[in-house]
Amino acid sequence: MGTKGGIDYSAWDHIYVSDDEDVTCPYVDTPSLFRMRHRSRLEKMAEFQQRGEDLEHNLAECKILLKETQERLKKLEEDRQEGEEDEEREAELKKVQAEVKKLRKDEKMFEKMMEEYRREEKKLPWNVDTLSKEGFSKSVLNIKPDTKEETEKEKVEKHKTFVEKYAKEIKHFGMLHRWDDSQKYLSDNPHLVCEETANSLVVICIDYEIDEKHALMEQVAHQAIVMQFILDLARALKVDPRGCFRDFFSKIKTADKQYLDMFDHELELLKERVRSCAQSRMEGAMKELEEEERQKRLGPGGLDPVEVYGSLPKMMQRSFDEKNIQMLQEAMSKLDPLEGRYHLLRCIDSGLWVPESGETDDEEDEEEEDQSEKEGDK
C-alpha cells in the first residue's frame, strides 16, 4: 500500500503506550512489577520536569539581576560624567561592569541549556501518564497577562473596588513575618497577587508613618517589596504573577548575599519614599488647617486679624495687648492722619477694632474737614 499523498504516521513513532502489565514470566508477581516500573518512570519524569523548572527559574532570575545591574551601571556612568574623577567611583564602576559581563555570559549559558532541554523534551517517548493528563488542575497557572491598556480612570476605579473588597486580607498579608506564612497565605488567596495589593500596602505604610507607628510601617513595607518582587518576576517571565509567586519564595528562602542585599536595598528605598510622602502629606494637611483657621479668623472686611496686628506700629500693638483705648488714641494722634486712618480701617475690617455706631462716620467727617483746612491754607 503506497503512502504517497496519505497521512504521515512517523510523528507517532515515539509513542510508547504500555499498561506496564506485560507478563514477562509466569513466576513474576505481575502487579508488583507493574508498580515498580510505573514508579520508576514517574520518578524519572519528575526529575526531568524539575530540571526544566530550575532552568526556567535560573534564567528568569539572571534576566532580573542583569537588568538591575545594567541600571546601576548606567547611573554610575552618568555620575562620572557629571562629577569629577573619583578613585572609589571608578573602582565601583569597574566592578559593576564585570558583573554585567558575567551576567550576560550566564544568560547565554542558561538560554543554551534551555534549548537543549526543549530538544530533549520533544524526543521523549509518550506513555500512559503523558497521554492521559488532566485538562485543568488549577484555574490559575502560567497564563499570559492581559495586554489591554487601561485608562487612568479605569485603573483608579479598579484599585478602589479591589481595596474595598479585600482590605482585611491585604492588611493581614502585610502583617506576616515568615516566608512560609506569606507563601501559604497567597496560595490560599491567589487573587491578592496583583498590582492593586502592592499599591494598597504602600498606602498603608504611609498611613502608619503619619500616625508615627514606625515599626508597623517597616513591617508592611517589607511585604510590599515581596509583592513587588513577585510582580517583577512575572513581568520578566511574561506570565500571570499568580502562576510564579512560588518561584520567588523558593529563591528568597535559599538566596545568596547579592540577592538578599538587592532585596534589602529596595526595601530601604521604599521606606525613604514612604517617609518623604508622609512628611509631604502632613505639611499639606497643616497648610490646609492653617488656611481653615485663617478663614475662620477673617473679620467683616475679609482681613486676617493676626496679619493686621503684625503690620501695626508697636504703640498700637501695645494698646491692643493692654486693651487700652486711651493709649490707642494717643498712638493714632502721633501718626500721619492718612497713615492712622489706613491702620484704623484695617483694624476694623479684620475685627481687631469694633467701632461704636457712628464713630467711623465722625472720623471720616473730621478727616474731610482737616483736608479742607489744608487746601484753604494753600
Short mmCIF file of C-alpha atoms in Angstrom, two decimals:
data_model
loop_
_atom_site.label_atom_id
_atom_site.label_comp_id
_atom_site.label_asym_id
_atom_site.label_seq_id
_atom_site.Cartn_x
_atom_site.Cartn_y
_atom_site.Cartn_z
CA MET A 1 0.00 0.00 0.00
CA GLY A 2 1.51 3.34 -1.02
CA THR A 3 1.86 6.27 1.32
CA LYS A 4 2.01 8.93 -1.35
CA GLY A 5 -0.50 11.62 -0.56
CA GLY A 6 -1.59 9.80 2.60
CA ILE A 7 -1.12 10.53 6.32
CA ASP A 8 2.42 10.66 7.66
CA TYR A 9 2.42 8.41 10.71
CA SER A 10 6.09 9.00 11.51
CA ALA A 11 5.14 11.63 14.11
CA TRP A 12 3.74 8.82 16.24
CA ASP A 13 6.81 6.60 16.09
CA HIS A 14 7.95 7.53 19.62
CA ILE A 15 4.64 6.85 21.34
CA TYR A 16 5.09 4.17 23.95
CA VAL A 17 1.72 3.24 25.37
CA SER A 18 2.01 0.50 27.90
CA ASP A 19 -0.02 -0.51 30.88
CA ASP A 20 3.20 -1.77 32.50
CA GLU A 21 1.49 -5.15 32.94
CA ASP A 22 3.09 -7.15 30.13
CA VAL A 23 3.67 -10.58 31.62
CA THR A 24 7.32 -11.46 31.18
CA CYS A 25 7.33 -14.62 33.23
CA PRO A 26 4.65 -16.75 34.89
CA TYR A 27 6.73 -16.81 38.07
CA VAL A 28 6.93 -12.99 38.38
CA ASP A 29 4.41 -11.14 40.52
CA THR A 30 2.90 -9.02 37.74
CA PRO A 31 1.17 -6.34 39.94
CA SER A 32 4.40 -5.74 41.85
CA LEU A 33 6.37 -5.46 38.64
CA PHE A 34 3.81 -3.01 37.28
CA ARG A 35 4.05 -0.79 40.36
CA MET A 36 7.86 -0.86 40.26
CA ARG A 37 8.02 0.07 36.56
CA HIS A 38 5.38 2.75 36.96
CA ARG A 39 7.06 4.30 39.99
CA SER A 40 10.44 4.31 38.26
CA ARG A 41 9.04 6.07 35.19
CA LEU A 42 7.21 8.68 37.28
CA GLU A 43 10.39 9.45 39.23
CA LYS A 44 12.32 9.98 36.01
CA MET A 45 9.58 12.23 34.64
CA ALA A 46 9.53 14.26 37.87
CA GLU A 47 13.32 14.69 37.81
CA PHE A 48 13.20 15.82 34.17
CA GLN A 49 10.39 18.28 34.85
CA GLN A 50 12.17 19.66 37.93
CA ARG A 51 15.31 20.23 35.85
CA GLY A 52 13.26 22.26 33.38
CA GLU A 53 11.64 24.33 36.13
CA ASP A 54 15.04 25.02 37.72
CA LEU A 55 16.44 26.16 34.37
CA GLU A 56 13.47 28.48 33.77
CA HIS A 57 13.79 29.90 37.27
CA ASN A 58 17.55 30.47 36.95
CA LEU A 59 17.14 32.13 33.56
CA ALA A 60 14.43 34.47 34.87
CA GLU A 61 16.50 35.36 37.92
CA CYS A 62 19.53 36.02 35.72
CA LYS A 63 17.50 38.36 33.50
CA ILE A 64 16.26 40.33 36.50
CA LEU A 65 19.74 40.65 38.01
CA LEU A 66 21.15 41.69 34.62
CA LYS A 67 18.52 44.39 34.19
CA GLU A 68 19.11 45.81 37.68
CA THR A 69 22.90 45.68 37.31
CA GLN A 70 22.68 47.47 33.95
CA GLU A 71 20.62 50.21 35.61
CA ARG A 72 23.29 50.57 38.32
CA LEU A 73 25.97 50.75 35.64
CA LYS A 74 24.05 53.43 33.74
CA LYS A 75 23.68 55.54 36.90
CA LEU A 76 27.38 55.22 37.74
CA GLU A 77 28.34 56.28 34.20
CA GLU A 78 26.03 59.29 34.41
CA ASP A 79 27.51 60.28 37.79
CA ARG A 80 31.02 60.02 36.34
CA GLN A 81 30.11 62.38 33.50
CA GLU A 82 28.55 64.92 35.83
CA GLY A 83 31.20 64.91 38.59
CA GLU A 84 34.97 64.88 38.95
CA GLU A 85 37.08 61.75 38.74
CA ASP A 86 36.98 59.67 41.87
CA GLU A 87 39.04 56.52 42.53
CA GLU A 88 36.34 54.89 44.63
CA ARG A 89 33.69 55.59 41.99
CA GLU A 90 35.94 54.23 39.23
CA ALA A 91 36.55 51.06 41.23
CA GLU A 92 32.81 50.60 41.74
CA LEU A 93 32.22 51.23 38.03
CA LYS A 94 34.72 48.52 37.00
CA LYS A 95 33.19 46.11 39.50
CA VAL A 96 29.67 46.65 38.11
CA GLN A 97 30.95 46.37 34.52
CA ALA A 98 32.45 42.99 35.41
CA GLU A 99 29.13 41.90 36.97
CA VAL A 100 27.24 42.87 33.80
CA LYS A 101 29.69 40.93 31.66
CA LYS A 102 29.36 37.83 33.86
CA LEU A 103 25.56 38.02 33.96
CA ARG A 104 25.36 38.30 30.17
CA LYS A 105 27.55 35.21 29.91
CA ASP A 106 25.33 33.38 32.41
CA GLU A 107 22.21 34.43 30.50
CA LYS A 108 23.55 32.95 27.26
CA MET A 109 24.55 29.76 29.07
CA PHE A 110 21.06 29.32 30.60
CA GLU A 111 19.38 30.04 27.25
CA LYS A 112 21.55 27.39 25.59
CA MET A 113 20.73 24.90 28.35
CA MET A 114 17.02 25.65 27.92
CA GLU A 115 17.25 24.97 24.18
CA GLU A 116 18.92 21.62 24.85
CA TYR A 117 16.23 20.80 27.41
CA ARG A 118 13.45 21.59 24.91
CA ARG A 119 15.08 19.35 22.31
CA GLU A 120 15.29 16.50 24.84
CA GLU A 121 11.67 17.08 25.82
CA LYS A 122 10.49 16.68 22.21
CA LYS A 123 12.37 13.39 21.87
CA LEU A 124 10.81 11.82 24.98
CA PRO A 125 8.52 8.85 24.21
CA TRP A 126 4.87 9.21 25.17
CA ASN A 127 3.29 6.92 27.72
CA VAL A 128 0.08 6.40 29.65
CA ASP A 129 0.81 9.20 32.11
CA THR A 130 1.63 11.82 29.46
CA LEU A 131 -1.29 10.85 27.22
CA SER A 132 -3.87 10.97 29.99
CA LYS A 133 -3.01 14.30 31.63
CA GLU A 134 -5.88 16.13 33.23
CA GLY A 135 -7.06 19.14 31.31
CA PHE A 136 -7.30 21.54 34.25
CA SER A 137 -5.63 21.05 37.60
CA LYS A 138 -5.92 24.66 38.77
CA SER A 139 -7.70 27.68 37.41
CA VAL A 140 -4.56 29.84 37.56
CA LEU A 141 -1.23 28.79 36.08
CA ASN A 142 1.33 30.45 33.82
CA ILE A 143 -1.23 32.46 31.91
CA LYS A 144 -0.08 35.23 29.61
CA PRO A 145 -1.14 38.51 31.20
CA ASP A 146 -3.82 40.62 29.59
CA THR A 147 -2.14 43.27 27.44
CA LYS A 148 -5.21 45.51 27.13
CA GLU A 149 -4.32 49.06 28.08
CA GLU A 150 -6.41 50.59 30.87
CA THR A 151 -7.21 54.29 31.13
CA GLU A 152 -6.15 56.17 34.26
CA LYS A 153 -9.77 56.44 35.34
CA GLU A 154 -10.28 52.68 34.94
CA LYS A 155 -7.13 51.96 36.95
CA VAL A 156 -8.29 54.20 39.80
CA GLU A 157 -11.74 52.64 39.84
CA LYS A 158 -10.30 49.11 39.69
CA HIS A 159 -7.92 49.85 42.58
CA LYS A 160 -10.69 51.40 44.68
CA THR A 161 -13.06 48.45 44.13
CA PHE A 162 -10.36 45.87 44.84
CA VAL A 163 -9.15 47.54 48.04
CA GLU A 164 -12.68 47.96 49.39
CA LYS A 165 -13.38 44.27 48.75
CA TYR A 166 -10.11 42.81 50.10
CA ALA A 167 -8.95 45.42 52.64
CA LYS A 168 -8.92 42.91 55.51
CA GLU A 169 -6.96 40.26 53.55
CA ILE A 170 -4.40 42.80 52.29
CA LYS A 171 -3.78 44.09 55.82
CA HIS A 172 -3.41 40.52 57.11
CA PHE A 173 -0.79 39.75 54.44
CA GLY A 174 1.05 42.96 55.38
CA MET A 175 1.47 41.69 58.95
CA LEU A 176 3.01 38.29 58.07
CA HIS A 177 6.64 37.82 59.09
CA ARG A 178 7.72 34.39 57.84
CA TRP A 179 8.32 33.46 54.19
CA ASP A 180 6.35 30.21 54.58
CA ASP A 181 3.38 32.04 56.09
CA SER A 182 3.35 34.55 53.22
CA GLN A 183 3.55 31.82 50.60
CA LYS A 184 0.74 29.79 52.18
CA TYR A 185 -1.49 32.84 52.52
CA LEU A 186 -1.01 33.75 48.85
CA SER A 187 -1.65 30.12 47.89
CA ASP A 188 -4.97 30.33 49.74
CA ASN A 189 -5.69 33.82 48.35
CA PRO A 190 -4.08 34.00 44.86
CA HIS A 191 -6.28 36.97 43.91
CA LEU A 192 -4.06 39.10 46.16
CA VAL A 193 -1.05 38.59 43.87
CA CYS A 194 -1.53 41.76 41.83
CA GLU A 195 -0.54 45.42 41.42
CA GLU A 196 -3.51 46.64 43.48
CA THR A 197 -2.26 44.79 46.57
CA ALA A 198 1.23 46.26 46.18
CA ASN A 199 -0.19 49.79 45.86
CA SER A 200 -2.54 49.30 48.80
CA LEU A 201 0.33 48.10 51.02
CA VAL A 202 2.28 51.28 50.24
CA VAL A 203 -0.74 53.42 51.18
CA ILE A 204 -1.00 51.51 54.49
CA CYS A 205 2.71 52.22 55.07
CA ILE A 206 2.18 55.96 54.60
CA ASP A 207 -0.80 55.97 56.98
CA TYR A 208 1.27 54.18 59.67
CA GLU A 209 4.15 56.62 59.22
CA ILE A 210 1.80 59.61 59.60
CA ASP A 211 0.47 58.04 62.81
CA GLU A 212 4.12 57.62 63.94
CA LYS A 213 3.75 53.82 64.02
CA HIS A 214 7.20 53.33 62.52
CA ALA A 215 7.64 49.63 63.33
CA LEU A 216 4.34 48.74 61.67
CA MET A 217 5.29 50.85 58.65
CA GLU A 218 8.56 48.93 58.23
CA GLN A 219 6.78 45.57 58.54
CA VAL A 220 4.20 46.37 55.86
CA ALA A 221 6.91 47.91 53.65
CA HIS A 222 8.71 44.55 53.73
CA GLN A 223 5.58 42.80 52.43
CA ALA A 224 5.08 45.49 49.78
CA ILE A 225 8.57 44.73 48.43
CA VAL A 226 7.78 40.99 48.49
CA MET A 227 4.76 41.66 46.28
CA GLN A 228 6.77 43.96 44.02
CA PHE A 229 9.48 41.33 43.51
CA ILE A 230 6.82 38.78 42.55
CA LEU A 231 5.32 41.21 40.02
CA ASP A 232 8.79 41.96 38.59
CA LEU A 233 9.45 38.23 38.21
CA ALA A 234 6.12 37.80 36.40
CA ARG A 235 6.98 40.62 34.00
CA ALA A 236 10.38 39.05 33.29
CA LEU A 237 8.78 35.66 32.60
CA LYS A 238 5.79 37.25 30.81
CA VAL A 239 3.33 35.23 32.85
CA ASP A 240 0.50 35.89 35.27
CA PRO A 241 2.05 36.69 38.68
CA ARG A 242 -0.34 34.21 40.34
CA GLY A 243 1.48 31.46 38.49
CA CYS A 244 5.02 32.31 39.61
CA PHE A 245 4.89 33.63 43.20
CA ARG A 246 6.09 30.24 44.48
CA ASP A 247 9.26 30.66 42.41
CA PHE A 248 10.04 33.86 44.29
CA PHE A 249 9.66 32.22 47.71
CA SER A 250 11.75 29.23 46.61
CA LYS A 251 14.52 31.63 45.62
CA ILE A 252 14.39 34.04 48.55
CA LYS A 253 14.49 31.24 51.14
CA THR A 254 17.80 29.97 49.73
CA ALA A 255 19.09 33.23 48.22
CA ASP A 256 22.73 34.28 48.16
CA LYS A 257 24.00 37.51 49.73
CA GLN A 258 23.79 39.50 46.49
CA TYR A 259 20.09 38.75 46.03
CA LEU A 260 19.28 39.48 49.69
CA ASP A 261 21.28 42.74 49.54
CA MET A 262 19.27 43.75 46.49
CA PHE A 263 16.03 42.99 48.33
CA ASP A 264 17.14 45.00 51.40
CA HIS A 265 18.24 47.90 49.18
CA GLU A 266 14.81 48.12 47.54
CA LEU A 267 13.19 47.90 50.97
CA GLU A 268 15.23 50.84 52.28
CA LEU A 269 14.39 52.90 49.19
CA LEU A 270 10.68 52.26 49.73
CA LYS A 271 10.88 53.25 53.40
CA GLU A 272 12.61 56.50 52.44
CA ARG A 273 9.90 57.27 49.88
CA VAL A 274 7.19 56.47 52.43
CA ARG A 275 8.74 58.83 54.99
CA SER A 276 9.06 61.59 52.38
CA CYS A 277 5.47 61.13 51.20
CA ALA A 278 4.17 61.08 54.77
CA GLN A 279 6.05 64.30 55.53
CA SER A 280 4.59 65.99 52.44
CA ARG A 281 1.09 64.88 53.37
CA MET A 282 1.48 66.19 56.93
CA GLU A 283 2.80 69.52 55.67
CA GLY A 284 -0.09 69.76 53.23
CA ALA A 285 -2.57 68.96 56.00
CA MET A 286 -1.02 71.61 58.23
CA LYS A 287 -1.32 74.22 55.47
CA GLU A 288 -4.96 73.28 54.93
CA LEU A 289 -5.61 73.50 58.67
CA GLU A 290 -3.89 76.89 58.90
CA GLU A 291 -5.93 78.16 55.96
CA GLU A 292 -9.15 76.94 57.60
CA GLU A 293 -8.21 78.70 60.84
CA ARG A 294 -7.35 81.83 58.88
CA GLN A 295 -10.73 81.79 57.12
CA LYS A 296 -12.46 81.47 60.49
CA ARG A 297 -10.50 84.46 61.85
CA LEU A 298 -11.33 86.82 58.97
CA GLY A 299 -13.07 89.98 60.08
CA PRO A 300 -16.06 91.71 58.50
CA GLY A 301 -13.83 93.27 55.82
CA GLY A 302 -12.16 89.99 54.91
CA LEU A 303 -8.80 90.69 56.61
CA ASP A 304 -6.91 88.40 58.97
CA PRO A 305 -6.53 89.98 62.44
CA VAL A 306 -3.21 88.18 63.02
CA GLU A 307 -1.74 89.61 59.81
CA VAL A 308 -3.14 93.09 60.52
CA TYR A 309 -1.82 93.06 64.09
CA GLY A 310 1.66 92.19 62.80
CA SER A 311 1.62 95.19 60.45
CA LEU A 312 0.67 97.77 63.15
CA PRO A 313 3.15 100.20 64.74
CA LYS A 314 4.50 98.99 68.10
CA MET A 315 2.48 101.59 70.09
CA MET A 316 -0.79 100.45 68.52
CA GLN A 317 0.10 96.79 69.12
CA ARG A 318 0.75 97.56 72.78
CA SER A 319 -2.60 99.33 73.14
CA PHE A 320 -4.38 96.25 71.78
CA ASP A 321 -2.36 93.99 74.07
CA GLU A 322 -3.41 96.08 77.11
CA LYS A 323 -6.89 96.80 75.70
CA ASN A 324 -6.24 100.50 76.43
CA ILE A 325 -8.39 102.81 74.28
CA GLN A 326 -6.64 105.97 75.51
CA MET A 327 -3.23 104.55 74.55
CA LEU A 328 -4.64 103.67 71.11
CA GLN A 329 -5.91 107.22 70.63
CA GLU A 330 -2.52 108.62 71.64
CA ALA A 331 -0.78 106.28 69.22
CA MET A 332 -3.12 107.37 66.43
CA SER A 333 -2.54 111.06 67.18
CA LYS A 334 1.21 110.63 66.72
CA LEU A 335 0.78 109.16 63.25
CA ASP A 336 0.20 110.97 59.98
CA PRO A 337 -3.61 111.29 59.59
CA LEU A 338 -3.64 109.24 56.39
CA GLU A 339 -1.45 106.51 57.91
CA GLY A 340 -3.57 106.48 61.07
CA ARG A 341 -6.73 106.23 59.01
CA TYR A 342 -5.20 103.33 56.98
CA HIS A 343 -4.34 101.33 60.11
CA LEU A 344 -7.68 102.05 61.77
CA LEU A 345 -9.72 100.87 58.76
CA ARG A 346 -7.64 97.66 58.57
CA CYS A 347 -8.27 97.08 62.29
CA ILE A 348 -12.00 97.46 61.69
CA ASP A 349 -12.01 95.20 58.60
CA SER A 350 -10.13 92.49 60.49
CA GLY A 351 -12.32 92.71 63.59
CA LEU A 352 -9.48 93.89 65.85
CA TRP A 353 -11.41 97.10 66.46
CA VAL A 354 -15.20 97.21 66.66
CA PRO A 355 -16.25 100.89 66.50
CA GLU A 356 -19.35 102.21 68.18
CA SER A 357 -22.21 103.25 65.93
CA GLY A 358 -21.40 106.48 64.03
CA GLU A 359 -17.78 106.53 65.17
CA THR A 360 -16.33 105.88 61.73
CA ASP A 361 -18.65 108.44 60.14
CA ASP A 362 -17.45 111.11 62.60
CA GLU A 363 -13.84 110.24 61.86
CA GLU A 364 -14.47 110.47 58.11
CA ASP A 365 -16.07 113.94 58.61
CA GLU A 366 -13.10 115.07 60.71
CA GLU A 367 -10.69 113.81 58.07
CA GLU A 368 -12.57 115.70 55.33
CA GLU A 369 -12.52 118.90 57.45
CA ASP A 370 -8.79 118.56 58.05
CA GLN A 371 -8.24 118.06 54.34
CA SER A 372 -10.35 121.14 53.52
CA GLU A 373 -8.40 123.29 56.02
CA LYS A 374 -5.12 122.24 54.45
CA GLU A 375 -6.38 123.13 50.99
CA GLY A 376 -7.66 126.53 52.30
CA ASP A 377 -4.26 127.35 53.82
CA LYS A 378 -2.70 126.81 50.40
#
